[in-house]
Amino acid sequence: MKTKILQLILTCIILPIFGQYKFLDIPKLDNNDLKAVAYKKNPAEVAEILYKSYHYYITDGQLNLDVVSRVKIYKKDQAEKFLNQEIYTYNGKNNNSEKVTSLKVLTYNLVNDKVETTTVEKNSKYKSKESKNYTVTKFAFENVKDGSIVEYKYSVLSPFVWSVDKITVEDNVPTRRFDYVLDFPKYLGFNIDYKGSLTPKNRDVADKNIYGGEYYTYRFGFENIAPYRDEKYVHNLDNYRTSIRAELNSTNITRTPGAYDYSDLGGFKSYAVTWTDIRKQLYESDNFGEQLKRNLW
Amino acid sequence: MSIKTFSQNYAISEIPEEIKKDANAVVRNYSSEYTIKAADDMEIKEKKVISILNKAGEKFSYVNISYNKYSRISDLKLRVLDENGKSIKSYSKSDLNDVSQSDNSYLYSDYRALVTRIVQPTYPYTIELSYTTRTSDTAFLPELQPFYAYNVSVEKWSVDFKNESGINLRKKITESKFGKIELQENGNELKVAYINIPSYKYEKYSPDPETVFPKIEFAMDRACLKDKCGDFSSWQSLARWYNTLIEPASAITPEIQNEVNGLNLKGSTSEKVKTIYQYMQKKTRYVFVGIGIGGWQPMSADDVRKKGYGDCKALSNYMRVLLKAAGIPSYYTKIYLDDTPVFFDENFPKMSGNHVILNIPTENGDIWLENTDQNIAFNHLGYATRNRNVVLIDDNATKVINTPTYSAADSEEQMSVSAKISEDNSLSGNFKFGFTGGLYDFNLNKATMTPQEMKESLKYDLNILNLSSINYSNFLNDRDSSKLSYDIDFKADNFSKTLGNDIYFRALPVADNGFYLENSEDRKFPVEVAFGYTDNYEIEYTIPKNYKFSEIPLAKKIDSEYGNYSIEFSQENDRIVIKRKFKLNKGSIAVDKIPSYINFRKQINKIDATKILITKL
């Protein structure tokens, strides 16, 4: 795993960084995009992702995620995938749950050369408790026509800092810009598992002084990503898409000891997982060990 | 029989021999005891005992108890019994998973379920489940039909009613040779049961089991749904109740009036309806949200206008309100959407139907609108909504009427082919396809395909040809005349076969319709031809210059009660033209007639396989 980090840093040096790319800078809504009736390079495209970003950052022992998605719809009847959306969140024990906040859902249309915005009201965003552990927040974009631009933004606040989702980069329609950012304090260590054939055009892997502390930041910016579509005899397309997955490998938190304080002062802890750890986790899991204990089988 | 049930002995050895044949599972005792306390208060004690006999029966070991905000589950007991009927495991309510029942086709629904899967390493075993539901919904009473699934037999399946409400409880029995009902009535108590129903195997081309098994239905003259109560004693009173759900959602707001005014409607009623309909289709998409009464009450028309989406109720009602704003009256229409037609009984009103369409009476006949499809033609009902009756909801003029019947001639596939045979055994040329009626419905999904998907789909349709290239053009979904058409340019390898100086090839470049059925002594169900159609093919082959036709096949004609078939061959110089017409009639073919039907189809398959021989000069 360490060598992997090294590789990433090395390739970073080799790849030149062009100009001053601003990550997470949401582009201004362009009237030309609203006017467009078809994707230029291939008029058969049903939609185009104009901008998508995932920003993970850890502050105060919490994992924050900000998501922004802006999609141009060329053919509404064939682009249903982009029109009805679901956000899955995990509910843990003792109220340790992921929470969706500040969900904004907008549809932009050009009416008489003016931008008309339709917002999904609170009572049309649905929260459904799918099972004990999962809640889904669902919404459907409103007033969608051929040519609309649909946009959503939301944040997730999570106590599970070790659980950063795997993010896949390519979609089955073209993507104009895609940003991935992970900021974490230096006392945490993450492995970045980067898979796939796509090379980020913009890359910034460095230590930075942000959020009032010492941080590492991993930033990958992609531009003009070709669509990645299902082909015959591919069982799981996601295995081939470019993906980024961050995995917590260690913490290094040290307390200042008080007088006569003999308890654990912290220090470096590795979370590199062994098979023994996995066995322990499985036995503690509700869906495995707990069921075995109850002797339901 | 009843003694066994009382003693609760669920040992596998107690299963009567005659219902063990072909059974992977046996419903030992499925009983529902309804106590109707009032129009909005009902208690149901359910008991379900099912024996899983082998691995194939394991799919029936799922426990799924659905509930909603208006019902409460209590006294849940779940046990697993071994072969001898001895309890080996027991579960409580907290062992079940509480999950949402909204699947992918819903955006949101408030239906939930308690579910689990029983896993037992050895067979046979028996699952015994019992629980009590208390609900304020009485609009949907059970429909008892002794068919659980294919390869599952039924030892006893019963429903008991104890009607303490004083409200008239109606029943309707539909008889069939697949089971006899046992019925006991005593004052306000009613007990019905089906006993020892053997298991049935799935049979090819058989109709929906729901339409062949006997059944008993129940309905109350006064009932409630999600706290809304009404008089259900006649279709008229039921419709009036239904209208109290629809009317609040049907206001013509100034914005809706503006929408209609902006359409500049002109011409006949039909032309006006078409303009509004196509406007509505373009504007909306199908999204289902069901909360509380929302499964029955449409979302308000003005909300549909704002959001641009809705389910069948919301979209149909929005369309109805648009028409109303244009001064055109129309009916909100309840229907059963199903491949095999399901009917409403004019004399047995009850809450039913699973879909909503619109009916617009005009001076030139009725217009029917399916409002959930953005691409379907105007005044065209899909094959799953034709040939059946519907209930028109109206405060005063509710009626049960029929949707259009489409004859075999109405559903036509026109195919004309012009192709060249080459000496290298390849075939190249073009197809022209046209589809109407039910075949229009089957091909309508092509209207939303990307060019890549369309190509894949055509390759699949023509997979009998060894295609090396295929391109399509002139795709047209004619939404005025319900006709879908496209042309194909293609090249296929290894179409013909060389035999010395001869080449031979199939008279039909495409597959026959894949009918295959063997005669069986055992056949229990009729063969259903769910809808009739006509194939109209014209094929022209040009042969290589230095070849001549050896022999021209003879024309053939078959006429039967099942349909009509004819094929003709005409040759001129280096060309042969083949005209094939096949009409299959819609219908249900009784078991004793199946051999003659198979014979009819086999004869046609054989003629379709005719080969044409050409020889080198």
CSV table of N, CA and C in Angstrom, one decimal, chain A residues 44 46 75-78 80 83-86 88 118 120-121 123-124 126-132 138-146 229-232 287 291 294-297, chain B residues 89-91 94-95 98-100 102-104 106-109 112 119-121 281-287 289 291 305-309 374-375 447-453 456:
chain,number,residue,atom,x,y,z
A,44,ALA,N,-26.5,11.6,-30.9
A,44,ALA,CA,-27.3,10.6,-30.4
A,44,ALA,C,-27.3,10.6,-28.8
A,46,VAL,N,-28.0,11.2,-25.1
A,46,VAL,CA,-29.3,11.6,-24.5
A,46,VAL,C,-29.1,12.6,-23.4
A,75,LYS,N,-32.5,14.4,-24.4
A,75,LYS,CA,-33.7,13.6,-24.7
A,75,LYS,C,-34.3,13.1,-23.4
A,76,LYS,N,-35.3,13.8,-23.0
A,76,LYS,CA,-35.8,13.5,-21.7
A,76,LYS,C,-36.4,12.1,-21.6
A,77,ASP,N,-37.0,11.6,-22.6
A,77,ASP,CA,-37.6,10.3,-22.6
A,77,ASP,C,-36.6,9.1,-22.5
A,78,GLN,N,-35.3,9.4,-22.8
A,78,GLN,CA,-34.3,8.4,-22.7
A,78,GLN,C,-33.3,8.6,-21.6
A,80,GLU,N,-34.0,8.9,-18.2
A,80,GLU,CA,-34.7,8.8,-16.9
A,80,GLU,C,-33.7,8.6,-15.8
A,83,LEU,N,-33.1,11.7,-14.1
A,83,LEU,CA,-34.2,12.5,-13.6
A,83,LEU,C,-34.8,12.1,-12.3
A,84,ASN,N,-34.6,10.8,-11.9
A,84,ASN,CA,-35.1,10.4,-10.6
A,84,ASN,C,-33.8,9.9,-9.8
A,85,GLN,N,-33.6,10.5,-8.7
A,85,GLN,CA,-32.3,10.3,-8.0
A,85,GLN,C,-32.6,9.7,-6.6
A,86,GLU,N,-31.6,9.0,-6.1
A,86,GLU,CA,-31.7,8.4,-4.8
A,86,GLU,C,-30.3,8.6,-4.1
A,88,TYR,N,-28.5,7.1,-0.8
A,88,TYR,CA,-28.5,6.1,0.3
A,88,TYR,C,-27.6,6.5,1.4
A,118,THR,N,-36.8,25.9,-11.8
A,118,THR,CA,-37.9,25.2,-11.0
A,118,THR,C,-37.2,24.4,-9.9
A,120,VAL,N,-37.4,21.8,-6.6
A,120,VAL,CA,-38.2,20.8,-5.9
A,120,VAL,C,-38.4,21.2,-4.5
A,121,GLU,N,-39.6,21.3,-4.1
A,121,GLU,CA,-39.9,21.8,-2.7
A,121,GLU,C,-39.7,20.6,-1.7
A,123,ASN,N,-41.6,19.2,0.3
A,123,ASN,CA,-42.6,18.1,0.4
A,123,ASN,C,-42.5,17.1,-0.8
A,124,SER,N,-41.7,17.4,-1.7
A,124,SER,CA,-41.5,16.4,-2.8
A,124,SER,C,-40.2,15.7,-2.8
A,126,TYR,N,-38.4,12.8,-0.8
A,126,TYR,CA,-39.0,11.7,0.1
A,126,TYR,C,-37.8,11.0,0.8
A,127,LYS,N,-38.1,10.8,2.1
A,127,LYS,CA,-37.1,10.0,2.8
A,127,LYS,C,-37.8,8.7,3.2
A,128,SER,N,-37.2,7.6,2.8
A,128,SER,CA,-37.8,6.3,3.0
A,128,SER,C,-36.8,5.4,3.8
A,129,LYS,N,-37.2,4.9,4.9
A,129,LYS,CA,-36.4,4.0,5.7
A,129,LYS,C,-36.5,2.6,5.0
A,130,GLU,N,-35.5,2.3,4.2
A,130,GLU,CA,-35.6,1.0,3.4
A,130,GLU,C,-35.5,-0.2,4.3
A,131,SER,N,-34.6,-0.1,5.2
A,131,SER,CA,-34.4,-1.2,6.2
A,131,SER,C,-33.8,-0.7,7.4
A,132,LYS,N,-33.5,-1.5,8.3
A,132,LYS,CA,-32.9,-1.1,9.6
A,132,LYS,C,-31.7,-0.2,9.4
A,138,LYS,N,-35.1,10.4,-1.8
A,138,LYS,CA,-35.4,10.3,-3.2
A,138,LYS,C,-36.0,11.6,-3.7
A,139,PHE,N,-35.7,11.9,-4.9
A,139,PHE,CA,-36.4,13.1,-5.5
A,139,PHE,C,-36.5,12.9,-7.0
A,140,ALA,N,-37.4,13.6,-7.6
A,140,ALA,CA,-37.6,13.6,-9.1
A,140,ALA,C,-37.5,15.0,-9.5
A,141,PHE,N,-36.7,15.3,-10.5
A,141,PHE,CA,-36.6,16.7,-11.1
A,141,PHE,C,-37.9,17.1,-11.6
A,142,GLU,N,-38.3,18.3,-11.5
A,142,GLU,CA,-39.6,18.8,-12.0
A,142,GLU,C,-39.4,19.6,-13.2
A,143,ASN,N,-40.5,19.7,-14.0
A,143,ASN,CA,-40.5,20.5,-15.2
A,143,ASN,C,-39.4,20.3,-16.1
A,144,VAL,N,-39.1,19.0,-16.4
A,144,VAL,CA,-38.0,18.6,-17.2
A,144,VAL,C,-38.5,18.6,-18.7
A,145,LYS,N,-37.8,19.2,-19.6
A,145,LYS,CA,-38.1,19.2,-21.0
A,145,LYS,C,-36.8,18.8,-21.7
A,146,ASP,N,-36.9,18.5,-23.0
A,146,ASP,CA,-35.7,18.3,-23.8
A,146,ASP,C,-35.0,19.6,-23.8
A,229,ARG,N,-19.8,2.8,-21.9
A,229,ARG,CA,-21.1,2.1,-22.0
A,229,ARG,C,-20.9,0.6,-21.9
A,230,ASP,N,-22.0,0.0,-21.5
A,230,ASP,CA,-22.0,-1.4,-21.3
A,230,ASP,C,-21.8,-2.1,-22.7
A,231,GLU,N,-21.0,-3.2,-22.6
A,231,GLU,CA,-20.8,-4.0,-23.8
A,231,GLU,C,-21.2,-5.4,-23.5
A,232,LYS,N,-21.3,-6.1,-24.5
A,232,LYS,CA,-21.7,-7.5,-24.4
A,232,LYS,C,-20.7,-8.3,-23.5
A,287,ASN,N,-25.6,-8.9,10.4
A,287,ASN,CA,-26.1,-9.8,9.3
A,287,ASN,C,-25.4,-11.1,9.3
A,291,GLN,N,-26.7,-13.2,13.8
A,291,GLN,CA,-27.7,-14.2,13.4
A,291,GLN,C,-27.2,-15.6,13.8
A,294,ARG,N,-28.0,-16.1,17.4
A,294,ARG,CA,-29.4,-16.4,17.7
A,294,ARG,C,-29.8,-17.7,17.3
A,295,ASN,N,-28.9,-18.4,16.6
A,295,ASN,CA,-29.2,-19.8,16.3
A,295,ASN,C,-30.5,-19.9,15.4
A,296,LEU,N,-30.6,-19.0,14.5
A,296,LEU,CA,-31.8,-19.1,13.6
A,296,LEU,C,-31.6,-20.1,12.5
A,297,TRP,N,-30.4,-20.5,12.3
A,297,TRP,CA,-30.1,-21.3,11.1
A,297,TRP,C,-30.3,-22.8,11.5
B,89,LYS,N,-37.5,-24.7,15.5
B,89,LYS,CA,-37.0,-23.4,15.6
B,89,LYS,C,-38.2,-22.5,15.7
B,90,SER,N,-38.0,-21.4,16.5
B,90,SER,CA,-39.1,-20.4,16.4
B,90,SER,C,-38.5,-19.0,16.4
B,91,TYR,N,-39.2,-18.1,15.8
B,91,TYR,CA,-38.8,-16.7,15.6
B,91,TYR,C,-39.8,-15.8,16.2
B,94,SER,N,-39.3,-9.5,16.1
B,94,SER,CA,-38.0,-8.7,16.0
B,94,SER,C,-37.0,-9.5,15.1
B,95,ASP,N,-37.2,-10.8,14.9
B,95,ASP,CA,-36.2,-11.5,14.0
B,95,ASP,C,-36.5,-11.2,12.5
B,98,ASP,N,-37.6,-5.3,8.8
B,98,ASP,CA,-38.7,-4.3,8.5
B,98,ASP,C,-38.2,-3.5,7.3
B,99,VAL,N,-38.8,-3.7,6.1
B,99,VAL,CA,-38.2,-3.0,4.9
B,99,VAL,C,-39.3,-2.2,4.2
B,100,SER,N,-38.9,-1.3,3.4
B,100,SER,CA,-39.8,-0.5,2.6
B,100,SER,C,-40.1,-1.3,1.4
B,102,SER,N,-41.2,0.0,-1.5
B,102,SER,CA,-41.2,0.7,-2.7
B,102,SER,C,-40.0,0.2,-3.6
B,103,ASP,N,-40.3,-0.3,-4.7
B,103,ASP,CA,-39.3,-0.9,-5.6
B,103,ASP,C,-38.8,0.2,-6.6
B,104,ASN,N,-38.1,-0.3,-7.5
B,104,ASN,CA,-37.5,0.7,-8.5
B,104,ASN,C,-38.5,1.4,-9.3
B,106,TYR,N,-41.2,2.7,-8.3
B,106,TYR,CA,-41.8,3.8,-7.5
B,106,TYR,C,-40.8,4.8,-7.1
B,107,LEU,N,-41.2,6.1,-7.1
B,107,LEU,CA,-40.3,7.0,-6.4
B,107,LEU,C,-40.5,6.9,-4.9
B,108,TYR,N,-41.7,6.8,-4.5
B,108,TYR,CA,-41.9,6.6,-3.1
B,108,TYR,C,-43.3,5.9,-2.8
B,109,SER,N,-43.3,5.0,-1.9
B,109,SER,CA,-44.6,4.4,-1.4
B,109,SER,C,-44.5,4.1,0.0
B,112,ARG,N,-44.9,-1.1,3.6
B,112,ARG,CA,-43.7,-1.7,4.2
B,112,ARG,C,-44.0,-3.2,4.4
B,119,VAL,N,-34.1,-20.6,6.2
B,119,VAL,CA,-33.1,-21.4,5.5
B,119,VAL,C,-32.9,-22.7,6.4
B,120,GLN,N,-33.2,-23.8,5.7
B,120,GLN,CA,-33.2,-25.0,6.5
B,120,GLN,C,-32.4,-26.0,5.6
B,121,PRO,N,-31.4,-26.6,6.2
B,121,PRO,CA,-30.4,-27.4,5.3
B,121,PRO,C,-31.0,-28.7,4.8
B,281,GLN,N,-48.1,14.7,-23.5
B,281,GLN,CA,-47.1,13.7,-23.6
B,281,GLN,C,-45.7,14.2,-23.6
B,282,LYS,N,-45.5,15.3,-24.3
B,282,LYS,CA,-44.2,15.9,-24.4
B,282,LYS,C,-43.8,16.5,-23.1
B,283,LYS,N,-44.7,17.0,-22.4
B,283,LYS,CA,-44.4,17.7,-21.1
B,283,LYS,C,-44.1,16.8,-20.0
B,284,THR,N,-44.6,15.6,-20.0
B,284,THR,CA,-44.6,14.8,-18.7
B,284,THR,C,-43.7,13.6,-18.8
B,285,ARG,N,-43.6,13.0,-17.7
B,285,ARG,CA,-43.0,11.6,-17.6
B,285,ARG,C,-43.6,10.9,-16.5
B,286,TYR,N,-43.5,9.5,-16.5
B,286,TYR,CA,-44.1,8.7,-15.5
B,286,TYR,C,-43.3,8.5,-14.2
B,287,VAL,N,-43.8,9.0,-13.1
B,287,VAL,CA,-43.2,8.8,-11.8
B,287,VAL,C,-44.3,8.4,-10.8
B,289,VAL,N,-45.7,8.1,-7.0
B,289,VAL,CA,-45.5,8.4,-5.6
B,289,VAL,C,-46.8,8.0,-4.9
B,291,ILE,N,-48.5,7.8,-1.2
B,291,ILE,CA,-48.6,8.1,0.2
B,291,ILE,C,-50.0,8.1,0.7
B,305,ARG,N,-48.8,19.9,-13.6
B,305,ARG,CA,-48.4,20.9,-14.5
B,305,ARG,C,-47.1,21.5,-14.1
B,306,LYS,N,-46.9,21.7,-12.7
B,306,LYS,CA,-45.7,22.3,-12.2
B,306,LYS,C,-44.5,21.3,-12.3
B,307,LYS,N,-44.7,20.1,-11.9
B,307,LYS,CA,-43.6,19.1,-11.8
B,307,LYS,C,-43.3,18.4,-13.1
B,308,GLY,N,-44.3,18.3,-14.0
B,308,GLY,CA,-44.1,17.6,-15.2
B,308,GLY,C,-44.0,16.1,-15.1
B,309,TYR,N,-44.5,15.6,-13.9
B,309,TYR,CA,-44.5,14.1,-13.8
B,309,TYR,C,-45.7,13.7,-13.0
B,374,GLN,N,-44.9,8.4,-23.3
B,374,GLN,CA,-44.6,9.7,-24.0
B,374,GLN,C,-44.6,9.5,-25.6
B,375,ASN,N,-44.6,8.3,-26.0
B,375,ASN,CA,-44.4,8.1,-27.4
B,375,ASN,C,-45.5,7.4,-28.1
B,447,ALA,N,-38.8,3.2,-30.2
B,447,ALA,CA,-38.8,4.7,-30.3
B,447,ALA,C,-38.0,5.4,-29.3
B,448,THR,N,-37.6,4.8,-28.2
B,448,THR,CA,-36.7,5.5,-27.3
B,448,THR,C,-35.3,4.9,-27.2
B,449,MET,N,-35.0,4.1,-28.2
B,449,MET,CA,-33.6,3.6,-28.2
B,449,MET,C,-32.6,4.5,-28.8
B,450,THR,N,-31.4,4.4,-28.3
B,450,THR,CA,-30.3,5.2,-29.0
B,450,THR,C,-29.9,4.4,-30.3
B,451,PRO,N,-29.3,5.0,-31.2
B,451,PRO,CA,-29.0,4.3,-32.5
B,451,PRO,C,-28.2,3.0,-32.2
B,452,GLN,N,-27.4,3.0,-31.2
B,452,GLN,CA,-26.6,1.8,-30.9
B,452,GLN,C,-27.5,0.7,-30.4
B,453,GLU,N,-28.4,1.1,-29.5
B,453,GLU,CA,-29.4,0.1,-28.9
B,453,GLU,C,-30.3,-0.4,-30.0
B,456,GLU,N,-28.6,-3.1,-32.0
B,456,GLU,CA,-28.5,-4.3,-31.3
B,456,GLU,C,-29.9,-5.0,-31.3
